[in-house]
């Protein structure tokens, strides 16, 4: 199962991906998590990416494409994976298609979580508060100011992927405003059909 979860920041991609990991036994590949790990480890990629991420902008296609290409060659990805937060640009969408074609693999589904922008800032603020309450580190980009930029980046660079995958007949759009269990059930229904 090779799945892409598409949707703006705060749409619930990460939460849903984690649930699918348990059910399907395939890993969640979150480029955001991978980049945050690189920043924390102060690798060359992390040093380059940090300021861009803190500003809510997108890291270069070359960097993220290389990270994903390396990751999908790991043994745990042999039976598939859930891409969460990648691809985020048309160039990344072309790159993932080429990566899969090279490996004789293909995408099974692209699921778009459709959400109302107005609730997203609240969700992000909530996520930051929950992390703080649990004694976990709060993401530097989970605040209303940076969030506005992340949302702008989404509409400028990522939203065009909805048309791209629609044209490829791979897109399935579901209501991301429904409660978490309903969203999971909807995704599972789509996956059962592929
Ligand atoms: P996320 O955890 O998915 O919200 O990602 C956090 C930040 O990491 C984003 O705001 C970007 O700066 C960067 N990032 C994550 N995934 C990508 C990607 N596919 N392309 C470019 N930048 C990304």
PDB file of C-alpha atoms in Angstrom, residues 52-188:
ATOM      1  CA  UNK A  52      13.219  28.020   6.331  1.00  0.00           C
ATOM      2  CA  UNK A  53      11.119  25.796   8.593  1.00  0.00           C
ATOM      3  CA  UNK A  54      10.998  28.357  11.392  1.00  0.00           C
ATOM      4  CA  UNK A  55       9.647  30.878   8.866  1.00  0.00           C
ATOM      5  CA  UNK A  56       6.929  28.469   7.740  1.00  0.00           C
ATOM      6  CA  UNK A  57       8.304  28.233   4.210  1.00  0.00           C
ATOM      7  CA  UNK A  58       9.061  25.125   2.195  1.00  0.00           C
ATOM      8  CA  UNK A  59      12.464  23.470   2.220  1.00  0.00           C
ATOM      9  CA  UNK A  60      13.951  23.000  -1.271  1.00  0.00           C
ATOM     10  CA  UNK A  61      12.665  20.206  -3.476  1.00  0.00           C
ATOM     11  CA  UNK A  62      16.201  18.863  -3.904  1.00  0.00           C
ATOM     12  CA  UNK A  63      16.618  18.357  -0.152  1.00  0.00           C
ATOM     13  CA  UNK A  64      13.265  16.692   0.515  1.00  0.00           C
ATOM     14  CA  UNK A  65      13.350  14.554  -2.618  1.00  0.00           C
ATOM     15  CA  UNK A  66      16.748  13.196  -1.590  1.00  0.00           C
ATOM     16  CA  UNK A  67      15.510  12.447   1.946  1.00  0.00           C
ATOM     17  CA  UNK A  68      12.476  10.556   0.653  1.00  0.00           C
ATOM     18  CA  UNK A  69      14.404   8.640  -2.023  1.00  0.00           C
ATOM     19  CA  UNK A  70      16.780   7.378   0.653  1.00  0.00           C
ATOM     20  CA  UNK A  71      14.001   6.568   3.096  1.00  0.00           C
ATOM     21  CA  UNK A  72      11.868   4.481   0.737  1.00  0.00           C
ATOM     22  CA  UNK A  73      14.811   2.197   0.091  1.00  0.00           C
ATOM     23  CA  UNK A  74      14.813   1.092   3.738  1.00  0.00           C
ATOM     24  CA  UNK A  75      13.565  -2.475   4.289  1.00  0.00           C
ATOM     25  CA  UNK A  76      10.516  -1.385   6.307  1.00  0.00           C
ATOM     26  CA  UNK A  77       9.140   0.356   3.210  1.00  0.00           C
ATOM     27  CA  UNK A  78       9.162  -2.817   1.102  1.00  0.00           C
ATOM     28  CA  UNK A  79       5.412  -3.356   1.504  1.00  0.00           C
ATOM     29  CA  UNK A  80       4.503   0.290   1.243  1.00  0.00           C
ATOM     30  CA  UNK A  81       4.312   3.512   3.197  1.00  0.00           C
ATOM     31  CA  UNK A  82       2.160   6.491   4.029  1.00  0.00           C
ATOM     32  CA  UNK A  83       3.525   9.788   2.791  1.00  0.00           C
ATOM     33  CA  UNK A  84       2.524  12.526   5.225  1.00  0.00           C
ATOM     34  CA  UNK A  85       3.483  16.053   4.169  1.00  0.00           C
ATOM     35  CA  UNK A  86       5.135  14.953   0.948  1.00  0.00           C
ATOM     36  CA  UNK A  87       4.870  15.733  -1.950  1.00  0.00           C
ATOM     37  CA  UNK A  88       4.181  19.423  -1.352  1.00  0.00           C
ATOM     38  CA  UNK A  89       5.044  20.858  -4.784  1.00  0.00           C
ATOM     39  CA  UNK A  90       4.436  19.764  -8.362  1.00  0.00           C
ATOM     40  CA  UNK A  91       8.169  19.091  -8.728  1.00  0.00           C
ATOM     41  CA  UNK A  92       7.984  16.767  -5.708  1.00  0.00           C
ATOM     42  CA  UNK A  93       4.963  15.020  -7.192  1.00  0.00           C
ATOM     43  CA  UNK A  94       6.931  14.402 -10.397  1.00  0.00           C
ATOM     44  CA  UNK A  95       9.887  13.225  -8.322  1.00  0.00           C
ATOM     45  CA  UNK A  96       7.879  10.691  -6.341  1.00  0.00           C
ATOM     46  CA  UNK A  97       6.350   9.343  -9.513  1.00  0.00           C
ATOM     47  CA  UNK A  98       9.822   8.900 -11.018  1.00  0.00           C
ATOM     48  CA  UNK A  99      11.144   7.309  -7.801  1.00  0.00           C
ATOM     49  CA  UNK A 100       8.355   4.750  -7.772  1.00  0.00           C
ATOM     50  CA  UNK A 101       8.617   4.033 -11.503  1.00  0.00           C
ATOM     51  CA  UNK A 102      12.361   3.390 -11.069  1.00  0.00           C
ATOM     52  CA  UNK A 103      11.564   0.827  -8.404  1.00  0.00           C
ATOM     53  CA  UNK A 104       8.753  -0.781 -10.376  1.00  0.00           C
ATOM     54  CA  UNK A 105       6.198   0.488  -7.859  1.00  0.00           C
ATOM     55  CA  UNK A 106       3.137   2.680  -8.066  1.00  0.00           C
ATOM     56  CA  UNK A 107       0.906   4.804  -5.895  1.00  0.00           C
ATOM     57  CA  UNK A 108      -2.288   3.170  -4.661  1.00  0.00           C
ATOM     58  CA  UNK A 109      -4.146   6.256  -3.508  1.00  0.00           C
ATOM     59  CA  UNK A 110      -3.954   9.970  -2.801  1.00  0.00           C
ATOM     60  CA  UNK A 111      -6.347  11.009  -0.069  1.00  0.00           C
ATOM     61  CA  UNK A 112      -7.145  14.679   0.395  1.00  0.00           C
ATOM     62  CA  UNK A 113      -8.439  15.788   3.788  1.00  0.00           C
ATOM     63  CA  UNK A 114     -10.768  18.680   3.061  1.00  0.00           C
ATOM     64  CA  UNK A 115     -10.956  21.115   5.974  1.00  0.00           C
ATOM     65  CA  UNK A 116     -12.264  24.548   6.775  1.00  0.00           C
ATOM     66  CA  UNK A 117      -9.351  27.010   7.053  1.00  0.00           C
ATOM     67  CA  UNK A 118     -11.008  28.840   9.912  1.00  0.00           C
ATOM     68  CA  UNK A 119     -10.574  25.900  12.288  1.00  0.00           C
ATOM     69  CA  UNK A 120      -6.966  25.248  11.379  1.00  0.00           C
ATOM     70  CA  UNK A 121      -5.309  28.009  13.410  1.00  0.00           C
ATOM     71  CA  UNK A 122      -7.281  26.828  16.453  1.00  0.00           C
ATOM     72  CA  UNK A 123      -6.105  23.248  15.901  1.00  0.00           C
ATOM     73  CA  UNK A 124      -2.481  24.361  15.694  1.00  0.00           C
ATOM     74  CA  UNK A 125      -2.743  26.460  18.855  1.00  0.00           C
ATOM     75  CA  UNK A 126      -4.384  23.492  20.543  1.00  0.00           C
ATOM     76  CA  UNK A 127      -1.607  21.147  19.395  1.00  0.00           C
ATOM     77  CA  UNK A 128       1.001  23.506  20.853  1.00  0.00           C
ATOM     78  CA  UNK A 129      -0.886  23.707  24.162  1.00  0.00           C
ATOM     79  CA  UNK A 130      -1.247  19.932  24.375  1.00  0.00           C
ATOM     80  CA  UNK A 131       2.451  19.391  23.695  1.00  0.00           C
ATOM     81  CA  UNK A 132       3.307  21.927  26.401  1.00  0.00           C
ATOM     82  CA  UNK A 133       0.941  20.315  28.906  1.00  0.00           C
ATOM     83  CA  UNK A 134       2.480  16.895  28.193  1.00  0.00           C
ATOM     84  CA  UNK A 135       5.960  18.302  28.788  1.00  0.00           C
ATOM     85  CA  UNK A 136       6.867  17.755  25.136  1.00  0.00           C
ATOM     86  CA  UNK A 137       8.717  20.294  23.028  1.00  0.00           C
ATOM     87  CA  UNK A 138       6.444  22.763  21.239  1.00  0.00           C
ATOM     88  CA  UNK A 139       7.083  23.122  17.509  1.00  0.00           C
ATOM     89  CA  UNK A 140       8.481  26.548  16.707  1.00  0.00           C
ATOM     90  CA  UNK A 141       6.172  26.833  13.700  1.00  0.00           C
ATOM     91  CA  UNK A 142       2.988  25.975  15.650  1.00  0.00           C
ATOM     92  CA  UNK A 143       1.975  29.554  16.364  1.00  0.00           C
ATOM     93  CA  UNK A 144      -0.565  31.790  14.600  1.00  0.00           C
ATOM     94  CA  UNK A 145       1.994  34.048  12.866  1.00  0.00           C
ATOM     95  CA  UNK A 146       4.079  31.286  11.284  1.00  0.00           C
ATOM     96  CA  UNK A 147       0.925  29.290  10.641  1.00  0.00           C
ATOM     97  CA  UNK A 148      -0.363  32.023   8.297  1.00  0.00           C
ATOM     98  CA  UNK A 149       2.788  31.613   6.198  1.00  0.00           C
ATOM     99  CA  UNK A 150       2.481  27.810   6.211  1.00  0.00           C
ATOM    100  CA  UNK A 151      -1.083  28.119   4.969  1.00  0.00           C
ATOM    101  CA  UNK A 152      -0.017  30.583   2.237  1.00  0.00           C
ATOM    102  CA  UNK A 153       2.693  28.155   1.145  1.00  0.00           C
ATOM    103  CA  UNK A 154       0.082  25.396   1.057  1.00  0.00           C
ATOM    104  CA  UNK A 155      -2.236  27.330  -1.259  1.00  0.00           C
ATOM    105  CA  UNK A 156       0.575  28.602  -3.475  1.00  0.00           C
ATOM    106  CA  UNK A 157       2.575  25.410  -3.856  1.00  0.00           C
ATOM    107  CA  UNK A 158       0.711  22.362  -2.546  1.00  0.00           C
ATOM    108  CA  UNK A 159      -2.947  22.940  -3.435  1.00  0.00           C
ATOM    109  CA  UNK A 160      -2.128  22.591  -7.182  1.00  0.00           C
ATOM    110  CA  UNK A 161      -1.418  18.918  -6.429  1.00  0.00           C
ATOM    111  CA  UNK A 162      -5.141  18.403  -5.958  1.00  0.00           C
ATOM    112  CA  UNK A 163      -5.629  19.139  -9.664  1.00  0.00           C
ATOM    113  CA  UNK A 164      -2.549  17.110 -10.553  1.00  0.00           C
ATOM    114  CA  UNK A 165      -3.797  13.967  -8.827  1.00  0.00           C
ATOM    115  CA  UNK A 166      -7.353  14.530  -9.968  1.00  0.00           C
ATOM    116  CA  UNK A 167      -6.033  14.514 -13.529  1.00  0.00           C
ATOM    117  CA  UNK A 168      -4.164  11.288 -12.758  1.00  0.00           C
ATOM    118  CA  UNK A 169      -7.448   9.803 -11.449  1.00  0.00           C
ATOM    119  CA  UNK A 170      -5.765   9.017  -8.168  1.00  0.00           C
ATOM    120  CA  UNK A 171      -7.443  11.635  -5.953  1.00  0.00           C
ATOM    121  CA  UNK A 172      -9.985  10.783  -3.271  1.00  0.00           C
ATOM    122  CA  UNK A 173     -11.282  13.714  -1.248  1.00  0.00           C
ATOM    123  CA  UNK A 174     -12.861  13.202   2.151  1.00  0.00           C
ATOM    124  CA  UNK A 175     -14.317  15.434   4.825  1.00  0.00           C
ATOM    125  CA  UNK A 176     -11.487  16.155   7.238  1.00  0.00           C
ATOM    126  CA  UNK A 177     -13.853  18.068   9.515  1.00  0.00           C
ATOM    127  CA  UNK A 178     -15.603  14.878  10.613  1.00  0.00           C
ATOM    128  CA  UNK A 179     -14.520  13.311  13.904  1.00  0.00           C
ATOM    129  CA  UNK A 180     -11.241  11.410  13.879  1.00  0.00           C
ATOM    130  CA  UNK A 181     -12.793   7.921  13.844  1.00  0.00           C
ATOM    131  CA  UNK A 182     -15.045   8.798  10.911  1.00  0.00           C
ATOM    132  CA  UNK A 183     -12.095  10.169   8.950  1.00  0.00           C
ATOM    133  CA  UNK A 184     -10.136   6.971   9.664  1.00  0.00           C
ATOM    134  CA  UNK A 185     -13.087   4.844   8.558  1.00  0.00           C
ATOM    135  CA  UNK A 186     -13.394   6.846   5.319  1.00  0.00           C
ATOM    136  CA  UNK A 187      -9.712   6.385   4.547  1.00  0.00           C
ATOM    137  CA  UNK A 188      -9.947   2.668   5.289  1.00  0.00           C
TER     138      UNK A 188
END
